[in-house]
C-alpha cells in the first residue's frame, strides 16, 4: 500500500472502532425485559424474534403461536414465520442470561457487518484494483456509522446474517455453486428474502444454486417442524397456529400494508402511503409483477448490474423494512465503482444515490422531516427512495438492452 492508502486504512479503522463501540453500547445498557418496559426499542428484535421465541421452544411450546408468546413472555411483537431452523441456529444466544446473550449476539452481528464489507470489497476488486484491506475498512466504517448499520445492533436484528447469505449466493453462484447454495440457505432464514432471491437466481440460470439452497433450508427446518407438529397434536393444529400467526401479522401496525406508521419499503406499502389507497390484492400483484420484471431484466445483464437489480427487486416485491437494504451493499459498492469508471450509465449511478438514502437517513434528518411534513412523511422517505432506486435500475436495464439490440 502507498502511504496515502495506509493513512486511509488507519483513519477508517479508528472511525469504525469508535462507531462500533457506540453501536454495541445498547446491548449492555438495555434494561432486562419486563411487562413494564415492552416499549423499549433497544434490542427489541433480539428480545421478540430470537431470545424469548427460542426460550419458548426449549420450554416445550410453539413460539409461532402469538397467544402463547404474549402469555408466557415479555414481548411486544409476535414471532414471525422465520425458518424453523432459526430456533436451533441461534439457540446459543438464548441459553445464557439475557444480558450475556444480547452482548454476544451484538458482537457477532458486528463481525457479520465486517464480513459483509469484505464481500463488498471483493465485489469492488472485480471492477477496480483497490486494496482489499483499505476497501474493507472503509466500507465497514461507513456501514457501522450509517443508520442502517447502527439499526442492526440497536434493534438486534438478524439481517446481517441474511445479508451475508444473500451476498454470498450472488457472488459465488458461478465459481462456487456449492457454497452459494449454503449461502442461499442462510438467506432463506427470512422467507421474504429467500423466496424472491431463489426465484431470481433460478431465472438468471443458477438453477442448481436456487434448488439446492432451498432444499438445504427445508432440510434444516424439517426436524423442528416435525417436533412442533408432534407437540401440537398433529398437522391440523400446527397449521391453525400458522394461520393465527399470519392473521396477527396482517393486523399489526408494523406489518399491515395500510399502516400509516409502518416503515415498509415495498411497492405496495409505498403506493398506499403516497396515494392513501390500497386496491384489493395489491400485494400479490406487486409480488408477481415486480418479480417477473426483475427476473426478465436481470438475466440480460452481467454482474454487478444484475446483482444490484436482483437485490432491489427482492426488497421492493414483498414486505421489507429500511434495514433490509443491507443485502444490496456489495452490489451497490461494485456498481458505484463501475459508474465511477464510467462503464455504467447515469441511470445506474442515480439508482445507487437513491439507494443510499436509508443509509444516510439519520435521527436528526428524520426528526426534521417529521416536524416539517409529519410522521407519515418521515416513515415514507426511505420507501420512496428504495422504490425509486428500483425504478431507475429497471429504466437503466431496459435502456442498456435497447442499446445492445441496436
Coordinates of C-alpha atoms in Angstrom, one line a residue:
X1 CA 0.0 0.0 0.0
X2 CA 1.0 3.6 -0.6
X3 CA 1.4 6.0 2.3
X4 CA -1.9 7.6 1.4
X5 CA -3.7 4.2 1.5
X6 CA -2.1 3.4 4.9
X7 CA -3.5 6.7 6.2
X8 CA -6.9 5.9 4.9
X9 CA -6.8 2.4 6.4
X10 CA -5.8 3.9 9.8
X11 CA -8.5 6.6 9.8
X12 CA -11.2 4.2 8.7
X13 CA -10.2 1.7 11.3
X14 CA -10.2 4.2 14.1
X15 CA -13.5 5.8 12.9
X16 CA -15.1 2.3 12.6
X17 CA -13.9 1.3 16.1
X18 CA -15.5 4.4 17.6
X19 CA -18.8 3.9 15.8
X20 CA -18.7 0.2 16.6
X21 CA -18.3 0.9 20.4
X22 CA -21.3 3.3 20.3
X23 CA -23.4 0.8 18.2
X24 CA -22.6 -2.0 20.7
X25 CA -23.5 0.0 23.8
X26 CA -27.2 -0.7 23.8
X27 CA -26.5 -4.4 24.2
X28 CA -25.2 -3.9 27.8
X29 CA -27.2 -0.7 28.6
X30 CA -30.7 -2.1 27.8
X31 CA -32.8 -2.9 30.9
X32 CA -33.8 -6.5 31.4
X33 CA -37.2 -7.2 29.7
X34 CA -40.3 -7.0 31.9
X35 CA -44.0 -6.4 31.1
X36 CA -43.5 -2.8 32.3
X37 CA -40.9 -1.9 29.6
X38 CA -42.4 -3.6 26.4
X39 CA -41.9 -0.3 24.6
X40 CA -38.2 -0.5 24.9
X41 CA -36.7 -0.3 21.4
X42 CA -33.1 -1.3 22.2
X43 CA -32.7 -5.0 21.3
X44 CA -36.4 -5.3 20.7
X45 CA -35.9 -7.7 17.8
X46 CA -33.4 -9.8 19.8
X47 CA -36.0 -10.0 22.5
X48 CA -39.1 -10.7 20.4
X49 CA -37.7 -12.6 17.4
X50 CA -34.8 -14.6 19.0
X51 CA -34.3 -14.8 22.8
X52 CA -37.9 -15.5 24.0
X53 CA -39.1 -17.5 21.0
X54 CA -36.1 -19.8 21.5
X55 CA -36.9 -20.0 25.2
X56 CA -40.5 -20.9 24.4
X57 CA -39.3 -23.6 22.0
X58 CA -36.8 -25.0 24.6
X59 CA -39.6 -25.0 27.2
X60 CA -41.7 -27.2 25.0
X61 CA -44.0 -24.7 23.4
X62 CA -44.7 -23.3 19.9
X63 CA -43.2 -19.9 19.5
X64 CA -45.1 -19.3 16.3
X65 CA -48.3 -19.1 18.4
X66 CA -48.9 -15.4 19.1
X67 CA -51.2 -16.2 22.1
X68 CA -48.5 -18.4 23.7
X69 CA -45.8 -15.9 23.3
X70 CA -47.8 -13.0 24.7
X71 CA -49.0 -15.1 27.6
X72 CA -45.6 -16.5 28.6
X73 CA -43.0 -13.8 27.8
X74 CA -42.5 -10.0 28.0
X75 CA -42.7 -9.4 24.2
X76 CA -44.4 -6.7 22.2
X77 CA -44.3 -8.4 18.7
X78 CA -45.3 -11.8 17.7
X79 CA -42.7 -14.2 16.3
X80 CA -42.9 -14.1 12.5
X81 CA -42.6 -17.1 10.3
X82 CA -38.9 -17.3 10.2
X83 CA -37.4 -20.6 9.0
X84 CA -37.7 -23.1 11.9
X85 CA -34.0 -23.8 11.8
X86 CA -33.6 -20.3 13.2
X87 CA -34.6 -21.8 16.6
X88 CA -31.6 -24.1 16.5
X89 CA -29.1 -21.9 14.8
X90 CA -29.4 -19.0 17.3
X91 CA -30.0 -21.2 20.4
X92 CA -26.6 -20.4 21.8
X93 CA -27.6 -16.8 22.3
X94 CA -30.7 -17.8 24.2
X95 CA -29.1 -20.3 26.6
X96 CA -27.3 -17.9 28.9
X97 CA -28.9 -14.9 30.7
X98 CA -30.5 -12.1 28.7
X99 CA -27.6 -9.7 29.1
X100 CA -24.9 -12.2 28.1
X101 CA -26.9 -13.3 25.1
X102 CA -27.6 -9.8 24.0
X103 CA -23.9 -8.7 24.1
X104 CA -22.7 -11.9 22.4
X105 CA -25.4 -11.6 19.6
X106 CA -24.5 -7.9 19.1
X107 CA -20.7 -8.7 18.8
X108 CA -21.5 -11.4 16.2
X109 CA -23.7 -9.1 14.3
X110 CA -20.8 -6.5 14.2
X111 CA -18.5 -9.2 12.9
X112 CA -21.0 -10.1 10.2
X113 CA -21.2 -6.4 9.1
X114 CA -17.4 -6.5 8.7
X115 CA -17.8 -9.8 6.7
X116 CA -20.4 -8.0 4.5
X117 CA -17.9 -5.2 4.0
X118 CA -15.3 -7.8 3.0
X119 CA -17.7 -9.3 0.4
X120 CA -18.3 -5.8 -0.9
X121 CA -14.6 -5.2 -1.2
X122 CA -14.2 -8.4 -3.1
X123 CA -17.0 -7.3 -5.5
X124 CA -15.3 -3.9 -5.9
X125 CA -12.0 -5.5 -6.7
X126 CA -13.6 -7.2 -9.7
X127 CA -14.1 -3.7 -11.1
X128 CA -11.1 -1.7 -9.9
X129 CA -7.7 -2.6 -8.5
X130 CA -8.4 -1.3 -4.9
X131 CA -6.5 -2.7 -1.9
X132 CA -8.7 -5.2 -0.2
X133 CA -7.9 -4.2 3.4
X134 CA -8.4 -0.5 2.7
X135 CA -11.7 -1.1 0.9
X136 CA -13.0 -3.4 3.6
X137 CA -12.1 -1.0 6.4
X138 CA -13.7 2.0 4.6
X139 CA -17.0 0.1 3.8
X140 CA -17.1 -1.4 7.3
X141 CA -16.7 2.1 8.9
X142 CA -19.4 3.5 6.7
X143 CA -21.7 0.6 7.4
X144 CA -21.4 0.7 11.2
X145 CA -21.7 4.5 11.2
X146 CA -24.8 4.5 8.9
X147 CA -28.4 4.5 10.0
X148 CA -28.9 1.1 8.5
X149 CA -25.8 -0.4 10.1
X150 CA -26.4 1.0 13.5
X151 CA -30.0 -0.1 13.5
X152 CA -28.9 -3.8 13.2
X153 CA -27.2 -3.6 16.5
X154 CA -29.5 -1.1 18.2
X155 CA -32.7 -3.2 17.5
X156 CA -30.9 -6.6 17.5
X157 CA -31.9 -7.8 14.0
X158 CA -30.7 -10.9 12.2
X159 CA -30.3 -9.1 8.9
X160 CA -26.5 -9.1 8.9
X161 CA -26.5 -12.9 8.6
X162 CA -29.2 -12.8 6.0
X163 CA -27.3 -10.1 4.1
X164 CA -24.1 -12.1 4.1
X165 CA -26.0 -15.1 2.9
X166 CA -27.7 -13.2 0.0
X167 CA -24.4 -11.5 -1.0
X168 CA -22.5 -14.8 -0.8
X169 CA -25.1 -16.5 -3.0
X170 CA -24.8 -13.8 -5.7
X171 CA -21.0 -13.5 -5.6
X172 CA -20.3 -17.3 -5.6
X173 CA -23.1 -18.6 -7.8
X174 CA -20.8 -19.2 -10.8
X175 CA -17.4 -20.1 -9.3
X176 CA -18.5 -21.9 -6.2
X177 CA -22.1 -23.1 -6.6
X178 CA -21.9 -25.4 -3.5
X179 CA -21.0 -22.5 -1.2
X180 CA -23.6 -20.3 -3.0
X181 CA -26.3 -22.8 -2.1
X182 CA -25.3 -22.8 1.5
X183 CA -25.3 -19.0 1.5
X184 CA -28.8 -19.0 -0.1
X185 CA -30.0 -21.3 2.7
X186 CA -28.9 -18.6 5.2
X187 CA -30.8 -16.0 3.2
X188 CA -33.9 -18.3 3.5
X189 CA -33.8 -17.6 7.2
X190 CA -36.4 -14.9 6.4
X191 CA -38.7 -16.3 3.7
X192 CA -39.3 -12.8 2.3
X193 CA -35.6 -12.8 1.4
X194 CA -35.2 -16.5 0.4
X195 CA -38.2 -16.9 -1.9
X196 CA -37.7 -14.0 -4.2
X197 CA -33.9 -14.5 -4.2
X198 CA -34.3 -18.1 -5.1
X199 CA -36.7 -17.3 -7.9
X200 CA -34.3 -14.6 -9.3
X201 CA -31.3 -16.9 -9.1
X202 CA -33.2 -19.6 -10.9
X203 CA -34.3 -17.1 -13.6
X204 CA -30.7 -16.0 -14.0
X205 CA -29.5 -19.5 -14.8
X206 CA -28.3 -20.6 -11.3
X207 CA -30.9 -23.3 -11.1
X208 CA -28.7 -25.7 -9.1
X209 CA -27.9 -23.0 -6.5
X210 CA -31.6 -22.0 -6.2
X211 CA -32.9 -25.5 -5.8
X212 CA -30.1 -26.8 -3.6
X213 CA -30.1 -23.8 -1.3
X214 CA -33.9 -24.1 -0.9
X215 CA -33.6 -27.8 -0.2
X216 CA -30.9 -27.2 2.4
X217 CA -33.1 -24.7 4.2
X218 CA -36.0 -27.0 4.1
X219 CA -34.0 -30.0 5.4
X220 CA -32.5 -27.9 8.2
X221 CA -36.0 -26.8 9.3
X222 CA -37.7 -30.2 8.9
X223 CA -36.7 -31.6 12.3
X224 CA -38.0 -28.6 14.1
X225 CA -41.3 -28.7 12.2
X226 CA -41.8 -32.4 13.0
X227 CA -41.2 -31.7 16.6
X228 CA -43.7 -28.8 16.7
X229 CA -46.3 -30.9 14.9
X230 CA -45.9 -33.7 17.4
X231 CA -46.0 -31.3 20.3
X232 CA -49.1 -29.6 18.9
X233 CA -51.1 -32.8 18.3
X234 CA -50.9 -33.1 14.6
X235 CA -50.6 -31.2 11.3
X236 CA -54.1 -29.6 11.7
X237 CA -53.3 -27.8 15.0
X238 CA -49.9 -26.8 13.6
X239 CA -51.5 -25.2 10.5
X240 CA -54.0 -23.4 12.8
X241 CA -51.1 -21.8 14.5
X242 CA -49.6 -20.7 11.2
X243 CA -52.9 -19.2 10.2
X244 CA -53.2 -17.4 13.5
X245 CA -49.6 -16.1 13.1
X246 CA -50.4 -14.7 9.6
X247 CA -53.7 -13.2 10.7
X248 CA -52.0 -11.4 13.6
X249 CA -49.2 -10.1 11.3
X250 CA -51.7 -8.6 8.8
X251 CA -53.3 -6.6 11.6
X252 CA -50.2 -5.1 13.2
X253 CA -49.1 -1.5 12.7
X254 CA -45.7 -2.6 11.6
X255 CA -46.8 -5.3 9.2
X256 CA -50.1 -4.2 7.6
X257 CA -49.9 -2.7 4.1
X258 CA -52.3 0.1 5.0
X259 CA -50.4 1.1 8.2
X260 CA -49.6 4.8 8.5
X261 CA -46.8 4.1 11.0
X262 CA -45.0 1.1 9.5
X263 CA -41.6 1.6 7.8
X264 CA -42.3 -0.8 5.0
X265 CA -40.4 -0.1 1.8
X266 CA -42.1 -2.5 -0.7
X267 CA -44.0 -1.1 -3.6
X268 CA -47.5 -2.0 -2.2
X269 CA -46.9 -0.1 1.1
X270 CA -45.2 2.9 -0.5
X271 CA -48.1 3.1 -3.0
X272 CA -50.6 3.3 -0.1
X273 CA -48.6 5.9 1.8
X274 CA -48.3 8.1 -1.3
X275 CA -51.9 7.7 -2.5
X276 CA -53.8 6.8 0.6
X277 CA -55.4 3.9 -1.3
X278 CA -54.7 0.2 -1.4
X279 CA -56.6 -1.9 -4.0
X280 CA -57.6 -5.4 -3.0
X281 CA -55.0 -8.0 -3.8
X282 CA -52.3 -5.3 -4.5
X283 CA -49.6 -7.2 -2.6
X284 CA -49.9 -10.3 -4.7
X285 CA -50.0 -8.3 -7.9
X286 CA -46.8 -6.4 -6.8
X287 CA -45.1 -9.6 -5.8
X288 CA -45.8 -11.2 -9.2
X289 CA -45.2 -8.1 -11.3
X290 CA -42.0 -6.9 -9.7
X291 CA -40.5 -10.4 -9.5
X292 CA -41.3 -11.0 -13.2
X293 CA -39.8 -7.7 -14.2
X294 CA -36.7 -8.2 -12.2
X295 CA -36.2 -11.8 -13.5
X296 CA -36.6 -10.8 -17.2
X297 CA -34.2 -7.9 -17.0
X298 CA -31.6 -9.3 -14.6
X299 CA -30.9 -12.3 -16.8
X300 CA -30.0 -9.9 -19.7
X301 CA -27.4 -8.1 -17.5
X302 CA -24.0 -9.1 -16.2
X303 CA -22.7 -8.6 -12.6
X304 CA -22.7 -6.3 -10.8
X305 CA -25.6 -4.6 -12.5
X306 CA -27.7 -7.8 -12.5
X307 CA -26.9 -8.3 -8.8
X308 CA -28.0 -4.8 -7.8
X309 CA -31.3 -5.2 -9.7
X310 CA -31.7 -8.5 -8.1
X311 CA -31.3 -7.1 -4.6
X312 CA -33.6 -4.2 -5.3
X313 CA -36.2 -6.5 -6.7
X314 CA -36.1 -8.6 -3.5
X315 CA -36.7 -5.7 -1.2
X316 CA -39.5 -4.0 -3.1
X317 CA -41.6 -7.0 -4.1
X318 CA -42.8 -8.1 -0.7
X319 CA -42.8 -6.9 2.9
X320 CA -39.4 -5.3 3.8
X321 CA -38.1 -2.6 6.2
X322 CA -35.4 0.0 5.5
X323 CA -32.7 -2.1 7.2
X324 CA -33.3 -4.9 4.7
X325 CA -31.5 -2.9 2.0
X326 CA -28.3 -4.2 3.8
X327 CA -28.3 -7.1 1.3
X328 CA -27.5 -4.7 -1.6
X329 CA -24.3 -3.3 0.0
X330 CA -21.8 -5.4 -2.1
X331 CA -23.6 -4.9 -5.4
X332 CA -24.2 -1.2 -4.6
X333 CA -20.5 -0.7 -3.9
X334 CA -19.5 -2.6 -7.1
X335 CA -21.9 -0.6 -9.3
X336 CA -20.7 2.6 -7.7
X337 CA -17.1 1.6 -8.7
X338 CA -18.4 0.7 -12.2
X339 CA -20.2 4.0 -12.5
X340 CA -17.1 5.9 -11.3
X341 CA -15.0 4.2 -14.0
X342 CA -17.7 5.4 -16.5
X343 CA -18.6 2.0 -17.6
X344 CA -22.2 2.3 -16.4
X345 CA -24.8 4.8 -17.5
X346 CA -26.2 7.6 -15.4
X347 CA -29.3 5.7 -14.6
X348 CA -27.2 3.2 -12.5
X349 CA -25.5 6.0 -10.7
X350 CA -28.8 7.6 -9.9
X351 CA -30.1 4.3 -8.6
X352 CA -27.1 4.0 -6.2
X353 CA -27.6 7.5 -4.9
X354 CA -31.3 6.8 -4.3
X355 CA -30.5 3.6 -2.5
X356 CA -28.0 5.5 -0.3
X357 CA -30.9 7.4 1.3
X358 CA -31.8 4.8 4.0
X359 CA -28.1 4.6 5.0
X360 CA -28.0 8.4 5.5
X361 CA -31.4 8.9 6.9
X362 CA -30.1 9.7 10.4
X363 CA -32.1 10.6 13.5
X364 CA -31.7 14.4 13.1
X365 CA -32.9 14.2 9.5
X366 CA -35.8 12.1 10.5
X367 CA -36.8 14.5 13.2
X368 CA -36.6 17.4 10.9
X369 CA -38.8 15.7 8.3
X370 CA -41.3 14.6 10.9
X371 CA -41.5 18.1 12.4
X372 CA -41.9 19.7 8.9
X373 CA -44.0 17.2 7.0
X374 CA -45.4 14.9 9.7
X375 CA -44.7 11.4 10.9
X376 CA -46.3 9.8 7.8
X377 CA -43.8 11.5 5.5
X378 CA -40.9 10.6 7.8
X379 CA -41.7 6.8 7.6
X380 CA -42.3 7.1 3.8
X381 CA -39.0 8.7 2.8
X382 CA -36.9 5.5 2.8
X383 CA -39.6 3.6 1.0
X384 CA -39.9 6.1 -1.8
X385 CA -36.1 6.3 -2.2
X386 CA -35.8 2.5 -2.5
X387 CA -38.7 2.1 -4.9
X388 CA -37.2 5.0 -6.9
X389 CA -33.9 3.2 -7.0
X390 CA -35.6 0.0 -8.3
X391 CA -37.4 2.1 -11.0
X392 CA -34.2 3.7 -12.0
X393 CA -32.4 0.4 -12.2
X394 CA -35.2 -1.0 -14.3
X395 CA -35.1 2.0 -16.6
X396 CA -31.3 1.7 -17.0
X397 CA -31.6 -2.0 -17.7
X398 CA -34.2 -1.5 -20.4
X399 CA -32.1 1.3 -22.0
X400 CA -29.0 -0.9 -21.9
X401 CA -30.9 -3.8 -23.6
X402 CA -32.1 -1.4 -26.3
X403 CA -28.6 -0.1 -26.9
X404 CA -27.2 -3.7 -27.2
X405 CA -30.1 -4.6 -29.6
X406 CA -29.1 -1.8 -32.0

